Coordinates of N, CA and C in Angstrom, one line a residue:
X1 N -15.1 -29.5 -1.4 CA -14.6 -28.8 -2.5 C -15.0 -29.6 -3.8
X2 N -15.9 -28.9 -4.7 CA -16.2 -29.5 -6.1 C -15.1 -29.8 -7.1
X3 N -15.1 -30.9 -8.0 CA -13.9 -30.8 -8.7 C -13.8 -29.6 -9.6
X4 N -14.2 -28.7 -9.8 CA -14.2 -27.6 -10.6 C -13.3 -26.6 -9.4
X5 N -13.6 -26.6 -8.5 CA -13.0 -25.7 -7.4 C -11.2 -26.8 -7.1
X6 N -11.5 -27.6 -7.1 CA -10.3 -28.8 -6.7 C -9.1 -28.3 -8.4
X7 N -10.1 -28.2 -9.5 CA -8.9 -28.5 -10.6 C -8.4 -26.5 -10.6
X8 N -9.4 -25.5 -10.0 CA -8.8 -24.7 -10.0 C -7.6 -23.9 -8.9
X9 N -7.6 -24.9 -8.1 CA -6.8 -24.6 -7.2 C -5.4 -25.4 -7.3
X10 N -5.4 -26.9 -7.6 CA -4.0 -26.8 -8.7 C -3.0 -26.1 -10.0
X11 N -4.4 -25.7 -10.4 CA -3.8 -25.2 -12.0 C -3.3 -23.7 -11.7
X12 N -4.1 -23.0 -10.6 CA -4.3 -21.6 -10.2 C -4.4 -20.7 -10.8
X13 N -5.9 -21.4 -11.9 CA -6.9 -20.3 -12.5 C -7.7 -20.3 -12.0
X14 N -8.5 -19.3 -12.1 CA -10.1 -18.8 -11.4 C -11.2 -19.2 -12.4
X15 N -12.2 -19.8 -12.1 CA -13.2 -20.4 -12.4 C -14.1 -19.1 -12.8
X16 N -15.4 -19.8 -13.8 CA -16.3 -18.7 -13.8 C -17.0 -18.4 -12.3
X17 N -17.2 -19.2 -11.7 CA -17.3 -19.2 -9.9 C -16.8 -18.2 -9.4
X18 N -15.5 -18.1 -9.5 CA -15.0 -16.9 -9.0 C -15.4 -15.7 -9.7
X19 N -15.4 -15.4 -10.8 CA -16.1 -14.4 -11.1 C -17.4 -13.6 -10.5
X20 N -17.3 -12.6 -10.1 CA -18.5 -11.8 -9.4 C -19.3 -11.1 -10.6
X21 N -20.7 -10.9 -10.0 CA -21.9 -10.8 -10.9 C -21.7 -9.5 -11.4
X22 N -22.1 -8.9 -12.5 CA -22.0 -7.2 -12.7 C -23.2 -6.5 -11.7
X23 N -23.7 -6.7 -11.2 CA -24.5 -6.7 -10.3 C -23.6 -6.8 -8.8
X24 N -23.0 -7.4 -8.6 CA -22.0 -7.3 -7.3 C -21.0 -6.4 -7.4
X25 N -20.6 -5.7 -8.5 CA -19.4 -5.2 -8.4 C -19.7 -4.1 -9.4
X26 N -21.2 -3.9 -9.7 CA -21.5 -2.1 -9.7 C -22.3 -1.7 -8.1
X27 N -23.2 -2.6 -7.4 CA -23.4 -2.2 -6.1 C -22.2 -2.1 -5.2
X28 N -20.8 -2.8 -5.4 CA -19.7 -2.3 -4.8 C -19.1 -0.8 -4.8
X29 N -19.5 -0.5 -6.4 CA -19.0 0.8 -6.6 C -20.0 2.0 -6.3
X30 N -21.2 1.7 -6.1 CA -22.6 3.1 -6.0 C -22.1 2.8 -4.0
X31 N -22.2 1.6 -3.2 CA -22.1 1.9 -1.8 C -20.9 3.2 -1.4
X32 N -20.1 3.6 -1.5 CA -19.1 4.5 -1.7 C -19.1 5.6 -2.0
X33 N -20.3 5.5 -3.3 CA -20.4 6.3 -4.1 C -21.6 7.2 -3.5
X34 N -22.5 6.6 -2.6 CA -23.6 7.1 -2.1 C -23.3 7.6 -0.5
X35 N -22.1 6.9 0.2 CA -21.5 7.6 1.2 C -21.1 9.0 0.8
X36 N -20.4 9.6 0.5 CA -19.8 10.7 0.2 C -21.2 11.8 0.2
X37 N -22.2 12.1 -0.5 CA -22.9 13.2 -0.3 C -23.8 13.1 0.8
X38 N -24.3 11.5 1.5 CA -24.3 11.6 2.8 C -24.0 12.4 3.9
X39 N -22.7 11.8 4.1 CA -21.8 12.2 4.7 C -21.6 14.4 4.4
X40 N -21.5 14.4 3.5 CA -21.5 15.8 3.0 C -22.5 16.7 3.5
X41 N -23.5 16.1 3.4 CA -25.1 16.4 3.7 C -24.8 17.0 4.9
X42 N -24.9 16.3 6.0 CA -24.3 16.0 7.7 C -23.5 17.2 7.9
X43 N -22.4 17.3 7.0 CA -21.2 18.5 7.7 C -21.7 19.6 7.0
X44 N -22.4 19.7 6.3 CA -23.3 21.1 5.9 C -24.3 21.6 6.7
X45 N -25.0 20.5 7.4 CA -26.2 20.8 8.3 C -25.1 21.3 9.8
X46 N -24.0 20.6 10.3 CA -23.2 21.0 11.1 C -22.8 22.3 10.9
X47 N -22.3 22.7 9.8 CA -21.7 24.2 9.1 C -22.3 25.1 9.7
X48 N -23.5 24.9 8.8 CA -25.1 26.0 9.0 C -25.1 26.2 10.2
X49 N -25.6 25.2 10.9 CA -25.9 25.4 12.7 C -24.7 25.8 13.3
X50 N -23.7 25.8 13.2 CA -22.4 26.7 13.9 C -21.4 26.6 13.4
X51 N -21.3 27.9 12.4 CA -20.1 28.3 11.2 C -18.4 28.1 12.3
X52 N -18.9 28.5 13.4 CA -17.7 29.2 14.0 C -16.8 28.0 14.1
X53 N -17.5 26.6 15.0 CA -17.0 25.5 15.4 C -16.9 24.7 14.1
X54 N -17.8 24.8 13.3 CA -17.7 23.2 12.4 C -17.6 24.0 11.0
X55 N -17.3 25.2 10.7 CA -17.2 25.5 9.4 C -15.9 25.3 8.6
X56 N -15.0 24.9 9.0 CA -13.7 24.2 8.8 C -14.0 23.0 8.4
X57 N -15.1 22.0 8.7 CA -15.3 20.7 8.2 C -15.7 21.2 6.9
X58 N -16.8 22.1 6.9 CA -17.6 22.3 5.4 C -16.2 22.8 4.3
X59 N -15.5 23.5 4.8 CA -14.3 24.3 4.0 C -13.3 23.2 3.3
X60 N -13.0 22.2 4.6 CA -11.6 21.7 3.9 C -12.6 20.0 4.2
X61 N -13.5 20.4 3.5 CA -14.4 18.6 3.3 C -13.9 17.7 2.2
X62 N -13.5 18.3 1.5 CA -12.9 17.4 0.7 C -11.7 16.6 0.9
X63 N -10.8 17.4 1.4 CA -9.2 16.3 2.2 C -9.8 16.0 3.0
X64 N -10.4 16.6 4.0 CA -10.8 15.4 5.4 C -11.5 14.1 4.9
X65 N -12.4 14.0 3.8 CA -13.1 12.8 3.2 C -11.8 12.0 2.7
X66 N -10.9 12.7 1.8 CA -10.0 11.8 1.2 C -9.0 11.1 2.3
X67 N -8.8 11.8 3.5 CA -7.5 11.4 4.7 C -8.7 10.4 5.2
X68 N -10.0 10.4 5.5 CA -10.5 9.3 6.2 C -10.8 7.8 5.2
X69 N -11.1 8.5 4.0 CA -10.7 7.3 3.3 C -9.3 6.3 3.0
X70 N -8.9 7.3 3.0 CA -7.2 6.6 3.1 C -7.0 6.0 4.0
X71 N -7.7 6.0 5.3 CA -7.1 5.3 6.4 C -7.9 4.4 6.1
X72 N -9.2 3.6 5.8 CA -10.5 3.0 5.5 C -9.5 2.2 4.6
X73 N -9.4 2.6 3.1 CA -9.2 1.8 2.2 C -7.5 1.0 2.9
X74 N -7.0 2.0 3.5 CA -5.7 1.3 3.6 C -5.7 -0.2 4.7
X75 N -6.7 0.1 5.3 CA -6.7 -1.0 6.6 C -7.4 -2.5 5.6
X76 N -8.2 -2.0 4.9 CA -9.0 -3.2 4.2 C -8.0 -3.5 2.9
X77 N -7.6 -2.8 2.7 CA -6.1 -3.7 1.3 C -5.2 -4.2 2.4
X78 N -5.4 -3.9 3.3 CA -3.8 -4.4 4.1 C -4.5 -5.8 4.4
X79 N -6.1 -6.2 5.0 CA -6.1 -7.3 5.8 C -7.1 -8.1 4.9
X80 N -7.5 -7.5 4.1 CA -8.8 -8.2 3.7 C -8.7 -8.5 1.4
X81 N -7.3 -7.6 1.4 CA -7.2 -7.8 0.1 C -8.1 -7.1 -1.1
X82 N -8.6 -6.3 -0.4 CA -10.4 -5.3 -1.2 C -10.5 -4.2 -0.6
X83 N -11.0 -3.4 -0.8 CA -11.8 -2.0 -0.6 C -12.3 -2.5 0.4
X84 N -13.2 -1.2 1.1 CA -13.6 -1.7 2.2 C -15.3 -2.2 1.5
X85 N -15.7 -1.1 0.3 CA -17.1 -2.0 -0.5 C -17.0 -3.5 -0.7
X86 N -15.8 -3.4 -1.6 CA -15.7 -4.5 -2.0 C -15.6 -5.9 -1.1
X87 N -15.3 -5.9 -0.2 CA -14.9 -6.5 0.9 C -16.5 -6.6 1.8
X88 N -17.2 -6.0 1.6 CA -18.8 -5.8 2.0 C -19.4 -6.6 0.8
X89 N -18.9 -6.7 -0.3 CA -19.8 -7.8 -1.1 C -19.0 -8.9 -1.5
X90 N -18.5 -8.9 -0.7 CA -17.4 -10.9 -0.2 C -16.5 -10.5 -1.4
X91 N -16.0 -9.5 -1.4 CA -14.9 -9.8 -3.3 C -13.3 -9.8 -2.8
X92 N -12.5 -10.2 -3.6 CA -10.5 -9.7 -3.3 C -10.3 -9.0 -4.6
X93 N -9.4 -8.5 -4.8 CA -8.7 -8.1 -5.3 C -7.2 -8.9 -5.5
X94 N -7.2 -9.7 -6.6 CA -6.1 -10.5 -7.2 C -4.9 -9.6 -8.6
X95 N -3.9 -10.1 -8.4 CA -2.7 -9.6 -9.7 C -3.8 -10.1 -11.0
X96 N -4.0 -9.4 -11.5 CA -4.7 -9.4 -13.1 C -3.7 -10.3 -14.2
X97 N -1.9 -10.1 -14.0 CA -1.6 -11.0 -14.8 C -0.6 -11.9 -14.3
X98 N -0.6 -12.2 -13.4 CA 0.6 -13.2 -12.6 C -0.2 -14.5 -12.2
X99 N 0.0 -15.4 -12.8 CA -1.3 -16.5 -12.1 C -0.7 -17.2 -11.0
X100 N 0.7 -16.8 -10.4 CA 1.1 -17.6 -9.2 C 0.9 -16.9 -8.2
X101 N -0.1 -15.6 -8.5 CA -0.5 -14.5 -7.4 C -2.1 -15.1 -7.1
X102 N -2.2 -16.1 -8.2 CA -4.2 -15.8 -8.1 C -4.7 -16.8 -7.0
X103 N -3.6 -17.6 -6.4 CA -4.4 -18.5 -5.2 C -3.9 -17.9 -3.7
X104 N -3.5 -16.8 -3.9 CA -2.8 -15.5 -2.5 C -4.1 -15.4 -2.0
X105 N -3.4 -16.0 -0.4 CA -4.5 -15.4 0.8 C -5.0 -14.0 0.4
X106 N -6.5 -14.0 0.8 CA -6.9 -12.5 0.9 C -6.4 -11.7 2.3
X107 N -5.9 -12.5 3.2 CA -5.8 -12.1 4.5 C -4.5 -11.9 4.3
X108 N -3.3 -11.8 3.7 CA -2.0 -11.2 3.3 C -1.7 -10.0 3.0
X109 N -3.0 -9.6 2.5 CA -2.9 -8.4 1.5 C -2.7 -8.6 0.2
X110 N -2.9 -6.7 -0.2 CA -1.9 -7.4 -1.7 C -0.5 -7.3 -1.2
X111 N 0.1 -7.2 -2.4 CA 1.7 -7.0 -3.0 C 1.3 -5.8 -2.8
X112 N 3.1 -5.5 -2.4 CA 3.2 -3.6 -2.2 C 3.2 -2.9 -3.4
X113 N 2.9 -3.2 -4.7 CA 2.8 -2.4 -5.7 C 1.5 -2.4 -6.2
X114 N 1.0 -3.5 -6.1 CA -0.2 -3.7 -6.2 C -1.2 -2.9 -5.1
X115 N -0.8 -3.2 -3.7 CA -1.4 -2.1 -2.8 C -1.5 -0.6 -3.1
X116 N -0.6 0.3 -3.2 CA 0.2 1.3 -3.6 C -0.8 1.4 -5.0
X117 N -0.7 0.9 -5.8 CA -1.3 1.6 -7.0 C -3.0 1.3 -6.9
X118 N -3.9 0.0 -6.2 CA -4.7 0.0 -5.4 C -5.3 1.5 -5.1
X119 N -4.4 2.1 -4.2 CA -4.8 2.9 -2.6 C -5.0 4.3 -3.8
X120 N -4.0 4.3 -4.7 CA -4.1 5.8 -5.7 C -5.4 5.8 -6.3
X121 N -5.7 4.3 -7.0 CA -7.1 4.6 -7.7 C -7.9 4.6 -6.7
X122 N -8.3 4.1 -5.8 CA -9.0 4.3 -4.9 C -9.3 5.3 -4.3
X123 N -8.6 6.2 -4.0 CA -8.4 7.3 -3.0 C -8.3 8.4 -3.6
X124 N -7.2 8.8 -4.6 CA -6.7 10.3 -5.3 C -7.1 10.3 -6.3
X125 N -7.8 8.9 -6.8 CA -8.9 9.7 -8.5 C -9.8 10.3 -8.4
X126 N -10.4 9.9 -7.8 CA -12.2 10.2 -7.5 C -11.9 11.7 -6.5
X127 N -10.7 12.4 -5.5 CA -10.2 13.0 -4.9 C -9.8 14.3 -6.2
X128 N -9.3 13.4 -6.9 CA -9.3 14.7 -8.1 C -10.1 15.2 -9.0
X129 N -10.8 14.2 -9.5 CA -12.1 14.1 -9.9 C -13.2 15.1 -9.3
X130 N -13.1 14.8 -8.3 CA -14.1 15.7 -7.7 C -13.5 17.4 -7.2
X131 N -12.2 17.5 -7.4 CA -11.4 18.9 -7.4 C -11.8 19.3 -8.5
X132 N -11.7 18.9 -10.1 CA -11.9 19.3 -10.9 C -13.1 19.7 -11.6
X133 N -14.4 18.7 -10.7 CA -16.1 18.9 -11.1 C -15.7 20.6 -10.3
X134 N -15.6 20.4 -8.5 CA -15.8 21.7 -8.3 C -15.1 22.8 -8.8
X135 N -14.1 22.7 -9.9 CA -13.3 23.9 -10.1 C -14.1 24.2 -11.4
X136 N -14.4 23.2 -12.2 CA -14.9 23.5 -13.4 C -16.6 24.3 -13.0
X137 N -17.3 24.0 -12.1 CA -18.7 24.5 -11.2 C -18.6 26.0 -10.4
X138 N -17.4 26.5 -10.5 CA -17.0 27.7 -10.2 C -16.7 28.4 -10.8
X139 N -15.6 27.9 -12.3 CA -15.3 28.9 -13.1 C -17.0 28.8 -13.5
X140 N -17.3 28.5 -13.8 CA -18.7 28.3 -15.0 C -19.4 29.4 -14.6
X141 N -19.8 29.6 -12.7 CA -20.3 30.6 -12.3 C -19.4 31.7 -12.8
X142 N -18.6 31.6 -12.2 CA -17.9 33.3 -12.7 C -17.6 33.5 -13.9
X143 N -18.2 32.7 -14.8 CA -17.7 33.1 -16.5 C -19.3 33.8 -16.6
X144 N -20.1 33.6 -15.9 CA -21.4 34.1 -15.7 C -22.4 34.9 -15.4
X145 N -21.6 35.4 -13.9 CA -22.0 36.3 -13.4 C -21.0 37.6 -12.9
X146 N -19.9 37.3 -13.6 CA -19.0 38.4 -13.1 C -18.5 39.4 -14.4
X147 N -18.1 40.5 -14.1 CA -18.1 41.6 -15.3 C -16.9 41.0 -15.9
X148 N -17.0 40.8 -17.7 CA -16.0 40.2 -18.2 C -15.3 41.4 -18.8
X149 N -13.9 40.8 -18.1 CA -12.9 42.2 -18.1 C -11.8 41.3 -19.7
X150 N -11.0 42.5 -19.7 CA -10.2 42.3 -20.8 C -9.6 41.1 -20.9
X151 N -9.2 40.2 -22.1 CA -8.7 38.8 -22.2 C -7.3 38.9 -22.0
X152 N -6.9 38.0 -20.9 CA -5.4 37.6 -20.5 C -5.5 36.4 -20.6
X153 N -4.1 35.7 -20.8 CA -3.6 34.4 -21.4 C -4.9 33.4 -20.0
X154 N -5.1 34.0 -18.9 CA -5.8 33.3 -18.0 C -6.8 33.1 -18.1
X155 N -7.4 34.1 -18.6 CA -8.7 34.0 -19.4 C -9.2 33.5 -20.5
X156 N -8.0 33.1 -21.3 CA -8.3 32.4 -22.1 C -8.1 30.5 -22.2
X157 N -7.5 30.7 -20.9 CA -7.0 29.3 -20.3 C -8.6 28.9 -20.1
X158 N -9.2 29.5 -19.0 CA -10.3 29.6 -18.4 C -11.2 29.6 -19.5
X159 N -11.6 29.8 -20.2 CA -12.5 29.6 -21.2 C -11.9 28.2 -22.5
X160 N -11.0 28.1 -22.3 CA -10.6 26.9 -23.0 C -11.0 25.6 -22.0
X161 N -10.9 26.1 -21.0 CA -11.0 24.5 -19.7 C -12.6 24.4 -19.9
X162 N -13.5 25.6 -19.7 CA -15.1 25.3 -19.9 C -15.1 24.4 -20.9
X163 N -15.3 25.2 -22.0 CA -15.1 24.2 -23.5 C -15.1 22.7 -23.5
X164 N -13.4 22.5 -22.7 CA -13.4 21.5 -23.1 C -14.2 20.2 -21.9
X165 N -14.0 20.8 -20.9 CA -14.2 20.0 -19.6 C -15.3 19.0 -19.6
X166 N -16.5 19.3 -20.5 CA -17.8 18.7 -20.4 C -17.4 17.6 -21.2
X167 N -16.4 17.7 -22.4 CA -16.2 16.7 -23.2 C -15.3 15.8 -23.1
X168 N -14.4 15.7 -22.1 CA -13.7 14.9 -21.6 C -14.1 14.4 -20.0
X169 N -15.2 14.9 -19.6 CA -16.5 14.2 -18.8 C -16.9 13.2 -19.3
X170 N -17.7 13.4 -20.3 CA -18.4 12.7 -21.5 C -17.6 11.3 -21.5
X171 N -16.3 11.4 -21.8 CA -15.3 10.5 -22.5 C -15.1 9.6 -21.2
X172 N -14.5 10.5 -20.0 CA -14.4 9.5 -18.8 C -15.6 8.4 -18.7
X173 N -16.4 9.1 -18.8 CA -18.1 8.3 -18.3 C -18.5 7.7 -19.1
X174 N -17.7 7.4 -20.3 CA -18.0 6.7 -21.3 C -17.4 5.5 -21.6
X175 N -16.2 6.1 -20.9 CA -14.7 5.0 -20.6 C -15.2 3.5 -19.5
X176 N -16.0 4.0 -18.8 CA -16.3 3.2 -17.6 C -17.7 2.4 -17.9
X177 N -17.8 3.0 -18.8 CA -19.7 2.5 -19.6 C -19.1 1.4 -20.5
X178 N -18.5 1.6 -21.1 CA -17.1 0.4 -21.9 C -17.0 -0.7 -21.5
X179 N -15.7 -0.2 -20.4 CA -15.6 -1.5 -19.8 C -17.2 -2.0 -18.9
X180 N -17.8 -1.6 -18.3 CA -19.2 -2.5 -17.7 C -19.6 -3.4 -18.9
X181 N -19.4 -2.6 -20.2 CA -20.7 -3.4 -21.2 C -19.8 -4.6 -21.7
X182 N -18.5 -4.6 -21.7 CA -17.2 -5.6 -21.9 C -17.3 -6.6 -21.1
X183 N -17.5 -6.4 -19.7 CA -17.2 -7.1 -18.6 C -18.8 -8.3 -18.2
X184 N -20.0 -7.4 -18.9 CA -21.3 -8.0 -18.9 C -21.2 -9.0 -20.3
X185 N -20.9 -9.0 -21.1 CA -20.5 -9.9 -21.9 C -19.3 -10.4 -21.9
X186 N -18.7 -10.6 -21.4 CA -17.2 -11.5 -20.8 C -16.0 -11.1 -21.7
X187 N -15.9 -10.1 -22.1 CA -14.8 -9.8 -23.2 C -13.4 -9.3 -22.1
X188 N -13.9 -8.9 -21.1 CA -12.7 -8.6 -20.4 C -12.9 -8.7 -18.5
X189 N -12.0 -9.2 -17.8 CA -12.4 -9.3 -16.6 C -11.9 -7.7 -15.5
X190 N -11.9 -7.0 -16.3 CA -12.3 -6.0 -15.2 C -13.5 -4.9 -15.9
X191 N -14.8 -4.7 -14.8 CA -15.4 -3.6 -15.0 C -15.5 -2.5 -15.2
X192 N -14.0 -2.1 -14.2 CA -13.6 -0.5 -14.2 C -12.2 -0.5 -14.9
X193 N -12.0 0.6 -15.6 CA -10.2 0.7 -16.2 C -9.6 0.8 -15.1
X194 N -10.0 1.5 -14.2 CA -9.1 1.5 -12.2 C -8.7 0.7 -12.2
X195 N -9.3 -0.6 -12.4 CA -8.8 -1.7 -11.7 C -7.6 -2.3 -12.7
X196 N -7.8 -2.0 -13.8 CA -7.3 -2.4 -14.8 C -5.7 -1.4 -15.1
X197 N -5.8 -0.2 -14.5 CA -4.7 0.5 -14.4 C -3.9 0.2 -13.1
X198 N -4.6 -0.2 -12.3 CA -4.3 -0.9 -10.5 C -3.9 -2.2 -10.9
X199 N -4.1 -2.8 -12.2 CA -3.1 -4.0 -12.7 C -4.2 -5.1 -11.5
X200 N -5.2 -5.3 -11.2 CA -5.8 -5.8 -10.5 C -7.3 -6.6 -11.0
X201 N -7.7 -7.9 -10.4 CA -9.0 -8.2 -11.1 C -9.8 -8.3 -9.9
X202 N -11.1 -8.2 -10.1 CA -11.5 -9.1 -8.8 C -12.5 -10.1 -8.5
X203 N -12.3 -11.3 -7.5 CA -12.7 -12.1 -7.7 C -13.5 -12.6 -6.3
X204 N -14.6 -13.1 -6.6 CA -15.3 -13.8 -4.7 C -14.4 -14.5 -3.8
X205 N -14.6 -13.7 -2.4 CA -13.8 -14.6 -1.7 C -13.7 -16.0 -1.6
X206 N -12.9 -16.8 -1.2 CA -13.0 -18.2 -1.5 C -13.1 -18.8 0.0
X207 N -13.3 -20.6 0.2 CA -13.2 -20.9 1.4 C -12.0 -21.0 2.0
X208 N -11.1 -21.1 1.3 CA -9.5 -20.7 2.2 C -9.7 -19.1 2.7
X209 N -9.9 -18.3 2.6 CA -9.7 -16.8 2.6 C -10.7 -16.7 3.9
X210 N -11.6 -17.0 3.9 CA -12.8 -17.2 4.8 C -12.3 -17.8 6.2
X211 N -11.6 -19.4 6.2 CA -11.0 -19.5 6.8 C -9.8 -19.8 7.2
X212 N -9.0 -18.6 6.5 CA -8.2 -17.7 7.0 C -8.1 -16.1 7.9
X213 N -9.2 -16.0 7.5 CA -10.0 -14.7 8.3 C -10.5 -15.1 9.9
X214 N -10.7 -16.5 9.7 CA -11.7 -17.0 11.1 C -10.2 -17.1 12.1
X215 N -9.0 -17.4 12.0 CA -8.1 -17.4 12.5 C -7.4 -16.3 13.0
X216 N -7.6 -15.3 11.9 CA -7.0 -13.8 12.6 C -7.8 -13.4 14.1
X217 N -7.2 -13.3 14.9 CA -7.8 -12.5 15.9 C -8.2 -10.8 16.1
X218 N -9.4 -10.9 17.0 CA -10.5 -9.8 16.7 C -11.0 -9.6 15.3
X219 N -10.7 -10.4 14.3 CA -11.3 -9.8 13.3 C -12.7 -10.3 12.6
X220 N -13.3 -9.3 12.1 CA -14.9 -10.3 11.9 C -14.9 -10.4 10.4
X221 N -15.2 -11.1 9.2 CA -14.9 -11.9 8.4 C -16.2 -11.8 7.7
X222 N -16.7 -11.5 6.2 CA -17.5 -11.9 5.6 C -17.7 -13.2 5.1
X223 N -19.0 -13.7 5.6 CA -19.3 -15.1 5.5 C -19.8 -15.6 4.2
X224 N -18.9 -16.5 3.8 CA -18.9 -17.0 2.0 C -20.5 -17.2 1.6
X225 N -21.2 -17.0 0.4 CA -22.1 -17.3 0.4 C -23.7 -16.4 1.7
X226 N -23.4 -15.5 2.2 CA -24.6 -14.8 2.6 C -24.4 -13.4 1.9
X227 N -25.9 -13.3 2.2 CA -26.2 -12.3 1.3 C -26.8 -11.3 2.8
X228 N -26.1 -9.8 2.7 CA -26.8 -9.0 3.9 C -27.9 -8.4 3.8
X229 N -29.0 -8.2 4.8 CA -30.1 -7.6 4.4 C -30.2 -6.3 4.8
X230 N -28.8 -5.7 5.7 CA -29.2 -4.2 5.8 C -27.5 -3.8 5.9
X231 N -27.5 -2.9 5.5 CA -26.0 -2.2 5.5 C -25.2 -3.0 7.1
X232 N -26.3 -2.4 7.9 CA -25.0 -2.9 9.5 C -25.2 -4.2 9.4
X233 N -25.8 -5.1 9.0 CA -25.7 -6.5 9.1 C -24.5 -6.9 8.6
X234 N -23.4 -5.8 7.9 CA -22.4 -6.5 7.2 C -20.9 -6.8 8.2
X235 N -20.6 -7.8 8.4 CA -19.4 -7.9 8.8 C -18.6 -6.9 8.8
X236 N -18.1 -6.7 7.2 CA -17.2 -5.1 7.4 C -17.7 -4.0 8.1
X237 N -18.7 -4.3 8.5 CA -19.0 -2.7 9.2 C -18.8 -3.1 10.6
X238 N -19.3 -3.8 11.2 CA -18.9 -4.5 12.1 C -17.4 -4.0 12.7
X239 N -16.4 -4.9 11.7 CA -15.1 -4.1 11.7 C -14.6 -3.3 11.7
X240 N -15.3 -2.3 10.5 CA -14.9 -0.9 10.5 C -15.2 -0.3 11.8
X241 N -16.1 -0.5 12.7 CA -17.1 -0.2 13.8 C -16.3 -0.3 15.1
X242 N -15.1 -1.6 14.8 CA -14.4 -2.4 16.2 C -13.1 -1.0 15.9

């Protein structure tokens, strides 16, 4: 242990060491991000080839994605203190303002409120998020191609939601462009507002955490300091896999 690592483990602040690269913790968020229409791809080609048996996956794909994620993210906040991405690119998830939380095993978990508000941004934002891309992708069709009949307060709801919907897209995706460009010049240690509304920062796993992991039984452990060269080469998958 360097004395820079030695004086932060007394004092129990995080070093710029601990800090992960913007580069590690936007590839955390696109792996996830590139699972999902994958995966989507797959149960549509199942759909097509036999409506009868697998067209219930294509129908209710969106909760079945969200219930399997929920079980995913829940097992990796419970053991590993991270996402399950995040946890793929060696990171924890630490209390953003408690510093007698910031030298907590990653193999404890978080705190139950910290988990709990964790599991929401993780799981039911992006879950709604994507309820409201496809609602707003449907009305838009039928403000389009369907005979426009006389204005009811619904109708005018519905055309106020078009309106606005693209501009508070805009805003979200701008919100998140923010914080990256904050977080690339060090003005603030979280990337995402998520994490920041999840009251959470995140930081590289450390060598206590590591081995602490080597001690849990059956479990396989990202190793401090490697870098993987193919998706299955990763420990968490591994895991996820067991």
């Amino acid at each position: 242990m360097n004395m820079a690592e030695h004086g932060a483990h007394l004092t129990g602040v995080f070093t710029d060491e601990d800090r992960p690269s913007i580069f590690e913790v936007v590839a955390q968020d696109n792996l996830m991000t590139a699972v999902r229409p994958a995966l989507q791809h797959a149960v549509k080609v199942l759909a097509e080839s036999n409506p009868a048996r697998y067209g219930f996956l294509w129908h209710w794909f969106d909760e079945i994605y969200a219930a399997l994620d929920l079980l995913l993210q829940h097992r990796y906040l419970s053991l590993t203190s991270g996402s399950f991405s995040e946890n793929f690119y060696g990171l924890k998830r630490v209390n953003a303002w408690n510093k007698k939380d910031l030298m907590r095993l990653a193999s404890k978990g978080l705190p139950s409120k910290l988990y709990w508000k964790s599991l929401f941004m993780l799981v039911m934002v992006p879950y709604l998020k994507t309820k409201l891309d496809r609602i707003f992708t449907q009305m838009r069709e039928e403000d389009d191609y369907y005979i426009h009949l006389p204005e009811s307060h619904w109708k005018r709801f519905c055309k106020a939601f078009l309106a606005a919907y693209p501009f508070v897209n805009m805003a979200w995706e701008g919100w998140f462009l923010t914080y990256q460009l904050l977080y690339i010049f060090k003005k603030t240690y979280h990337h995402s507002p998520l994490l920041l509304l999840a009251g959470v920062r995140l930081v590289n796993l450390r060598g206590e955490d590591i081995r602490a992991f080597d001690k849990m039984p059956s479990f396989v452990y990202p190793q401090q300091g490697r870098r993987f060269n193919t998706y299955f080469d990763s420990p968490a998958v591994t895991t996820a896999v067991i």
